[in-house]
């Protein structure tokens, strides 16, 4: 048995715009997906996930998805199998063992599809565990690249390298097109996360922004403005200016709202955090539902979120300097 884990992330700045070559700064947080694999003596894949933020499920499948033996509805099967299939395909390719079969167990403390990078963490930890089970150790660079290819395929080309690079490397990172780098240790960032219990469809939301950007010059300008904001945010991060970071997060949320990717539940949490005196707050990830991330060193934002209708849970998160971990 081989186990690897990888962290989820929040976007300090730059989601969506990063898809069009603007920079983004995601930060890994201390919520992890753990993937355990055991090689099988056939070429089938069995996935078990009992600790996700949805009812547990088990699915066993081989070459033909129609012969899948499942205990849950089809859309969850697609969610489960897409990233795991992709991770196994990458591991088979990296190790040169095209017909390796695996039993895969996923335990994750990252809400699914909620903007905290659950799929990237599963892809990173899954590829790492499966390649090691086949006797191959990938460098972090190759692991991040292969995990990106999984996300890119599953999301039908609508993915940046941000989530997968951040989950592999840990810490705060900067991604601009294919250029990915880890940033120096940032100041203490008092993250508070609000979760509405829902999800957004990343592919659909990215396609919506793409259509808006093609239709209106001012939407394209909005995407570019997010890029300018990220560059300003990087300066604030280097200078340890948390107040300015917060102001820029507020602005970033406004621009994401203008691009149509916020939601009533996300805006309700954003306003609750603002009213509670958060230093800054924005949605994180694709939007449409899921999570907001705030900065607040006091308890006020977390408490306010707990009492906000539509907020299912509120919790603190720490920056996680460690990326993929071999358990
Ligand atoms: O919601 P998440 O964690 O899948 O993040 C999506 C971020 C986007 O910028 C919208 C897409 C991407 O791949 O960068």
Short mmCIF file of C-alpha atoms and ligand atoms in Angstrom, two decimals:
data_model
loop_
_atom_site.label_atom_id
_atom_site.label_comp_id
_atom_site.label_asym_id
_atom_site.label_seq_id
_atom_site.Cartn_x
_atom_site.Cartn_y
_atom_site.Cartn_z
CA UNK A 1 0.00 0.00 0.00
CA UNK A 2 1.23 3.47 -0.85
CA UNK A 3 -0.26 6.67 0.52
CA UNK A 4 0.34 10.29 -0.50
CA UNK A 5 -1.47 13.43 0.54
CA UNK A 6 -1.67 16.89 -0.99
CA UNK A 7 -3.17 20.16 0.28
CA UNK A 8 -6.11 22.19 -0.94
CA UNK A 9 -5.72 25.91 -1.63
CA UNK A 10 -7.36 29.29 -1.61
CA UNK A 11 -6.83 31.94 -4.24
CA UNK A 12 -5.50 35.11 -2.69
CA UNK A 13 -5.95 36.64 -6.16
CA UNK A 14 -6.33 35.91 -9.82
CA UNK A 15 -8.69 32.96 -10.48
CA UNK A 16 -10.36 33.03 -13.89
CA UNK A 17 -7.97 35.70 -15.22
CA UNK A 18 -5.16 33.11 -14.90
CA UNK A 19 -6.88 31.06 -17.63
CA UNK A 20 -6.07 33.93 -20.06
CA UNK A 21 -2.41 34.31 -19.14
CA UNK A 22 -2.73 36.80 -16.28
CA UNK A 23 -0.86 35.96 -13.05
CA UNK A 24 -2.56 34.35 -10.04
CA UNK A 25 -1.45 33.77 -6.45
CA UNK A 26 -2.97 30.70 -4.80
CA UNK A 27 -1.91 29.60 -1.29
CA UNK A 28 -1.94 26.01 -0.03
CA UNK A 29 -3.98 25.51 3.16
CA UNK A 30 -3.88 22.87 5.85
CA UNK A 31 -6.74 20.71 4.55
CA UNK A 32 -5.55 17.63 2.70
CA UNK A 33 -6.70 14.84 0.42
CA UNK A 34 -5.05 11.49 1.22
CA UNK A 35 -4.94 8.88 -1.51
CA UNK A 36 -3.96 5.26 -0.79
CA UNK A 37 -3.38 2.83 -3.64
CA UNK A 38 -2.81 -0.87 -3.74
CA UNK A 39 -1.92 -2.61 -6.96
CA UNK A 40 -4.43 -5.23 -8.14
CA UNK A 41 -3.69 -8.40 -10.03
CA UNK A 42 -6.04 -7.34 -12.83
CA UNK A 43 -6.19 -4.07 -14.78
CA UNK A 44 -9.33 -2.74 -13.07
CA UNK A 45 -9.63 0.32 -10.85
CA UNK A 46 -11.65 0.32 -7.64
CA UNK A 47 -12.30 3.66 -5.95
CA UNK A 48 -13.52 4.06 -2.42
CA UNK A 49 -14.21 7.43 -0.88
CA UNK A 50 -15.98 7.50 2.45
CA UNK A 51 -14.68 10.69 3.86
CA UNK A 52 -15.56 13.29 1.25
CA UNK A 53 -18.02 16.10 1.88
CA UNK A 54 -20.76 14.01 0.34
CA UNK A 55 -22.11 10.58 0.99
CA UNK A 56 -19.46 7.93 0.67
CA UNK A 57 -19.34 5.94 -2.50
CA UNK A 58 -17.63 2.92 -3.98
CA UNK A 59 -17.16 2.20 -7.63
CA UNK A 60 -15.28 -0.57 -9.41
CA UNK A 61 -14.65 -0.35 -13.12
CA UNK A 62 -12.40 -1.63 -15.89
CA UNK A 63 -11.93 -0.73 -19.54
CA UNK A 64 -15.61 -0.15 -20.21
CA UNK A 65 -17.31 2.42 -17.92
CA UNK A 66 -20.65 0.70 -18.69
CA UNK A 67 -19.56 -2.34 -16.72
CA UNK A 68 -19.00 -0.15 -13.62
CA UNK A 69 -20.35 -1.61 -10.42
CA UNK A 70 -21.57 1.37 -8.39
CA UNK A 71 -23.58 2.32 -5.33
CA UNK A 72 -24.32 5.96 -6.25
CA UNK A 73 -25.82 8.06 -9.08
CA UNK A 74 -23.95 8.62 -12.33
CA UNK A 75 -22.79 12.21 -11.85
CA UNK A 76 -20.91 11.33 -8.68
CA UNK A 77 -19.35 8.40 -10.51
CA UNK A 78 -18.14 10.80 -13.17
CA UNK A 79 -16.72 13.08 -10.47
CA UNK A 80 -15.01 10.16 -8.77
CA UNK A 81 -13.67 8.44 -11.83
CA UNK A 82 -12.55 11.40 -13.97
CA UNK A 83 -9.70 12.56 -11.77
CA UNK A 84 -8.76 9.10 -10.49
CA UNK A 85 -8.78 7.67 -14.03
CA UNK A 86 -6.59 10.53 -15.16
CA UNK A 87 -4.20 10.07 -12.24
CA UNK A 88 -3.93 6.32 -12.89
CA UNK A 89 -3.37 6.94 -16.61
CA UNK A 90 -0.52 9.35 -15.77
CA UNK A 91 1.03 6.85 -13.34
CA UNK A 92 0.80 4.01 -15.88
CA UNK A 93 2.44 6.24 -18.46
CA UNK A 94 5.19 7.48 -16.12
CA UNK A 95 6.06 3.91 -15.04
CA UNK A 96 5.57 2.32 -18.47
CA UNK A 97 3.03 -0.19 -17.09
CA UNK A 98 -0.06 0.44 -19.27
CA UNK A 99 -2.32 -2.20 -17.72
CA UNK A 100 -1.62 -1.70 -13.99
CA UNK A 101 -4.83 -1.95 -11.92
CA UNK A 102 -5.36 -0.32 -8.52
CA UNK A 103 -7.64 -0.21 -5.54
CA UNK A 104 -7.78 3.47 -4.61
CA UNK A 105 -9.02 4.92 -1.32
CA UNK A 106 -9.61 8.65 -1.01
CA UNK A 107 -9.96 10.44 2.32
CA UNK A 108 -10.35 14.16 1.98
CA UNK A 109 -10.93 17.06 4.34
CA UNK A 110 -11.37 19.41 1.36
CA UNK A 111 -15.00 20.14 0.39
CA UNK A 112 -15.60 18.86 -3.15
CA UNK A 113 -15.85 21.34 -6.03
CA UNK A 114 -16.02 24.30 -3.65
CA UNK A 115 -13.04 26.36 -4.82
CA UNK A 116 -10.55 24.82 -2.41
CA UNK A 117 -8.77 22.68 -5.00
CA UNK A 118 -10.11 19.25 -4.03
CA UNK A 119 -9.72 17.78 -7.51
CA UNK A 120 -6.17 19.05 -7.89
CA UNK A 121 -5.22 17.59 -4.50
CA UNK A 122 -6.71 14.20 -5.44
CA UNK A 123 -4.91 14.25 -8.80
CA UNK A 124 -1.55 15.19 -7.23
CA UNK A 125 -1.76 12.70 -4.36
CA UNK A 126 -3.19 9.99 -6.67
CA UNK A 127 -0.43 10.25 -9.28
CA UNK A 128 2.23 10.35 -6.58
CA UNK A 129 0.88 7.30 -4.73
CA UNK A 130 0.28 5.25 -7.89
CA UNK A 131 3.67 5.98 -9.47
CA UNK A 132 5.42 5.07 -6.22
CA UNK A 133 3.38 1.85 -6.08
CA UNK A 134 4.87 1.08 -9.51
CA UNK A 135 8.39 1.80 -8.24
CA UNK A 136 8.85 5.27 -9.77
CA UNK A 137 9.48 8.54 -7.88
CA UNK A 138 8.54 11.65 -9.83
CA UNK A 139 10.16 15.03 -9.28
CA UNK A 140 7.76 17.71 -8.01
CA UNK A 141 8.01 19.47 -11.39
CA UNK A 142 6.92 16.36 -13.30
CA UNK A 143 4.22 15.56 -10.76
CA UNK A 144 2.73 19.07 -11.04
CA UNK A 145 2.86 18.84 -14.83
CA UNK A 146 1.14 15.45 -14.96
CA UNK A 147 -1.54 16.57 -12.48
CA UNK A 148 -2.15 19.64 -14.64
CA UNK A 149 -2.68 17.37 -17.66
CA UNK A 150 -5.32 15.43 -15.70
CA UNK A 151 -7.22 18.63 -14.76
CA UNK A 152 -6.83 19.99 -18.27
CA UNK A 153 -8.38 16.82 -19.79
CA UNK A 154 -11.18 16.42 -17.24
CA UNK A 155 -12.10 20.14 -17.49
CA UNK A 156 -11.95 19.95 -21.29
CA UNK A 157 -9.06 22.33 -21.72
CA UNK A 158 -10.42 24.93 -19.28
CA UNK A 159 -7.74 24.72 -16.60
CA UNK A 160 -4.67 26.67 -15.56
CA UNK A 161 -1.61 25.24 -13.80
CA UNK A 162 -2.45 27.18 -10.62
CA UNK A 163 -4.29 24.55 -8.52
CA UNK A 164 -2.08 21.59 -9.36
CA UNK A 165 1.21 23.50 -9.00
CA UNK A 166 0.11 24.96 -5.65
CA UNK A 167 -1.04 21.58 -4.33
CA UNK A 168 2.26 19.94 -5.36
CA UNK A 169 4.57 22.62 -3.99
CA UNK A 170 2.66 23.99 -0.99
CA UNK A 171 3.07 27.55 0.33
CA UNK A 172 2.16 30.62 -1.70
CA UNK A 173 2.85 30.32 -5.41
CA UNK A 174 2.65 32.47 -8.52
CA UNK A 175 1.40 31.11 -11.81
CA UNK A 176 1.41 33.00 -15.10
CA UNK A 177 0.79 30.83 -18.16
CA UNK A 178 3.34 28.02 -18.04
CA UNK A 179 5.63 29.94 -15.64
CA UNK A 180 5.13 28.66 -12.11
CA UNK A 181 7.17 29.62 -9.07
CA UNK A 182 7.01 29.28 -5.34
CA UNK A 183 6.96 32.65 -3.57
CA UNK A 184 9.08 33.47 -0.51
CA UNK A 185 7.42 32.80 2.86
CA UNK A 186 4.48 35.27 3.02
CA UNK A 187 3.44 37.23 6.12
CA UNK A 188 1.10 35.51 8.57
CA UNK A 189 -2.23 35.34 6.72
CA UNK A 190 -5.19 34.86 9.08
CA UNK A 191 -7.47 32.95 6.68
CA UNK A 192 -11.12 32.37 7.53
CA UNK A 193 -13.15 30.26 5.12
CA UNK A 194 -16.93 30.28 4.71
CA UNK A 195 -18.52 27.35 2.87
CA UNK A 196 -22.10 27.40 1.54
CA UNK A 197 -22.25 23.60 1.21
CA UNK A 198 -22.62 23.87 -2.55
CA UNK A 199 -20.47 23.59 -5.64
CA UNK A 200 -19.88 25.47 -8.86
CA UNK A 201 -19.30 23.84 -12.24
CA UNK A 202 -15.78 25.02 -13.08
CA UNK A 203 -16.01 24.20 -16.80
CA UNK A 204 -19.31 26.04 -17.18
CA UNK A 205 -18.15 29.09 -15.19
CA UNK A 206 -14.91 29.35 -17.16
CA UNK A 207 -16.87 29.06 -20.41
CA UNK A 208 -19.20 31.85 -19.22
CA UNK A 209 -16.29 34.21 -18.56
CA UNK A 210 -14.75 33.28 -21.91
CA UNK A 211 -18.00 34.14 -23.74
CA UNK A 212 -18.35 37.46 -21.90
CA UNK A 213 -14.75 38.35 -22.64
CA UNK A 214 -15.21 37.61 -26.34
CA UNK A 215 -18.45 39.56 -26.51
CA UNK A 216 -17.47 42.73 -24.67
CA UNK A 217 -14.22 44.64 -24.75
CA UNK A 218 -14.90 45.87 -21.22
CA UNK A 219 -15.13 42.27 -19.96
CA UNK A 220 -11.71 41.61 -21.53
CA UNK A 221 -10.53 44.80 -19.76
CA UNK A 222 -11.92 43.43 -16.49
CA UNK A 223 -9.82 40.28 -16.91
CA UNK A 224 -6.75 42.46 -17.57
CA UNK A 225 -7.57 44.59 -14.52
CA UNK A 226 -7.48 41.44 -12.40
CA UNK A 227 -3.95 40.89 -13.75
CA UNK A 228 -2.96 44.45 -12.69
CA UNK A 229 -4.52 43.86 -9.29
CA UNK A 230 -2.54 40.62 -8.84
CA UNK A 231 0.73 42.43 -9.63
CA UNK A 232 -0.15 45.05 -6.99
CA UNK A 233 -1.06 42.22 -4.62
CA UNK A 234 2.32 40.60 -5.13
CA UNK A 235 4.00 43.85 -4.04
CA UNK A 236 1.77 43.99 -0.94
CA UNK A 237 2.66 40.36 -0.20
CA UNK A 238 6.39 41.05 -0.49
CA UNK A 239 6.04 44.08 1.79
CA UNK A 240 3.94 42.11 4.31
CA UNK A 241 1.17 44.72 4.01
CA UNK A 242 -1.87 42.68 5.11
CA UNK A 243 -4.21 45.71 5.12
CA UNK A 244 -3.46 46.35 1.43
CA UNK A 245 -3.84 42.64 0.64
CA UNK A 246 -7.32 42.78 2.17
CA UNK A 247 -8.30 45.87 0.19
CA UNK A 248 -7.17 44.17 -3.02
CA UNK A 249 -9.10 40.99 -2.15
CA UNK A 250 -12.25 43.11 -1.80
CA UNK A 251 -11.58 44.67 -5.18
CA UNK A 252 -10.87 41.25 -6.73
CA UNK A 253 -14.26 39.99 -5.49
CA UNK A 254 -15.95 42.97 -7.16
CA UNK A 255 -14.27 42.21 -10.48
CA UNK A 256 -15.18 38.50 -10.24
CA UNK A 257 -18.76 39.54 -9.51
CA UNK A 258 -18.72 41.72 -12.61
CA UNK A 259 -17.65 38.67 -14.61
CA UNK A 260 -20.74 36.85 -13.35
CA UNK A 261 -19.11 34.13 -11.24
CA UNK A 262 -20.33 35.09 -7.77
CA UNK A 263 -23.58 33.79 -6.28
CA UNK A 264 -26.16 34.99 -3.77
CA UNK A 265 -24.76 32.66 -1.08
CA UNK A 266 -21.18 33.80 -1.74
CA UNK A 267 -22.20 37.47 -1.68
CA UNK A 268 -24.11 36.92 1.58
CA UNK A 269 -20.94 35.50 3.16
CA UNK A 270 -18.81 38.30 1.67
CA UNK A 271 -21.10 40.95 3.19
CA UNK A 272 -21.25 39.17 6.54
CA UNK A 273 -17.45 39.15 6.65
CA UNK A 274 -17.24 42.80 5.63
CA UNK A 275 -19.78 43.83 8.26
CA UNK A 276 -17.78 41.88 10.85
CA UNK A 277 -14.71 43.96 10.00
CA UNK A 278 -12.70 41.44 7.95
CA UNK A 279 -9.49 42.90 6.51
CA UNK A 280 -10.62 41.58 3.10
CA UNK A 281 -12.84 38.89 1.61
CA UNK A 282 -13.51 37.33 -1.77
CA UNK A 283 -14.83 34.18 -3.36
CA UNK A 284 -12.14 31.57 -4.03
CA UNK A 285 -11.87 29.35 -7.10
CA UNK A 286 -14.36 29.07 -9.91
CA UNK A 287 -17.30 30.56 -7.95
CA UNK A 288 -20.99 29.87 -8.57
CA UNK A 289 -21.15 28.40 -5.04
CA UNK A 290 -18.63 26.95 -2.62
CA UNK A 291 -16.28 29.05 -0.52
CA UNK A 292 -15.23 32.57 0.32
CA UNK A 293 -11.88 33.37 1.90
CA UNK A 294 -11.44 36.25 4.32
CA UNK A 295 -8.53 37.66 6.28
CA UNK A 296 -9.29 38.39 9.92
CA UNK A 297 -7.04 37.86 12.90
CA UNK A 298 -9.97 38.29 15.31
CA UNK A 299 -12.83 35.79 15.76
CA UNK A 300 -15.43 38.24 14.42
CA UNK A 301 -15.60 37.00 10.81
CA UNK A 302 -15.77 33.32 11.74
CA UNK A 303 -18.56 34.03 14.23
CA UNK A 304 -20.47 36.22 11.77
CA UNK A 305 -20.21 33.54 9.07
CA UNK A 306 -21.49 30.88 11.45
CA UNK A 307 -24.68 32.93 11.86
CA UNK A 308 -25.08 33.77 8.18
CA UNK A 309 -28.02 32.03 6.52
CA UNK A 310 -26.65 29.93 3.68
CA UNK A 311 -23.24 29.43 5.29
CA UNK A 312 -22.94 25.74 6.12
CA UNK A 313 -19.60 25.96 7.90
CA UNK A 314 -16.94 28.48 8.76
CA UNK A 315 -13.41 27.60 9.79
CA UNK A 316 -9.93 28.97 10.10
CA UNK A 317 -7.15 27.76 7.81
CA UNK A 318 -3.39 28.08 7.98
CA UNK A 319 -1.04 28.40 5.07
CA UNK A 320 0.49 24.94 4.52
CA UNK A 321 4.14 25.25 3.54
CA UNK A 322 4.24 21.55 2.64
CA UNK A 323 2.90 20.36 -0.71
CA UNK A 324 2.67 16.70 -1.65
CA UNK A 325 3.59 14.46 1.27
CA UNK A 326 4.61 10.82 1.12
CA UNK A 327 2.79 9.28 4.06
O1 LIG B 1 -12.73 26.11 -8.25
P1 LIG B 1 -11.39 25.53 -8.48
O2 LIG B 1 -10.64 25.22 -7.24
O3 LIG B 1 -11.44 24.37 -9.46
O4 LIG B 1 -10.50 26.67 -9.22
C1 LIG B 1 -10.78 27.11 -10.54
C2 LIG B 1 -9.89 28.25 -10.90
C3 LIG B 1 -10.06 28.79 -12.31
O5 LIG B 1 -9.14 29.88 -12.48
C4 LIG B 1 -11.48 29.34 -12.52
C5 LIG B 1 -9.79 27.75 -13.38
C6 LIG B 1 -8.33 27.32 -13.41
O6 LIG B 1 -8.08 26.17 -13.79
O7 LIG B 1 -7.44 28.13 -13.12
#
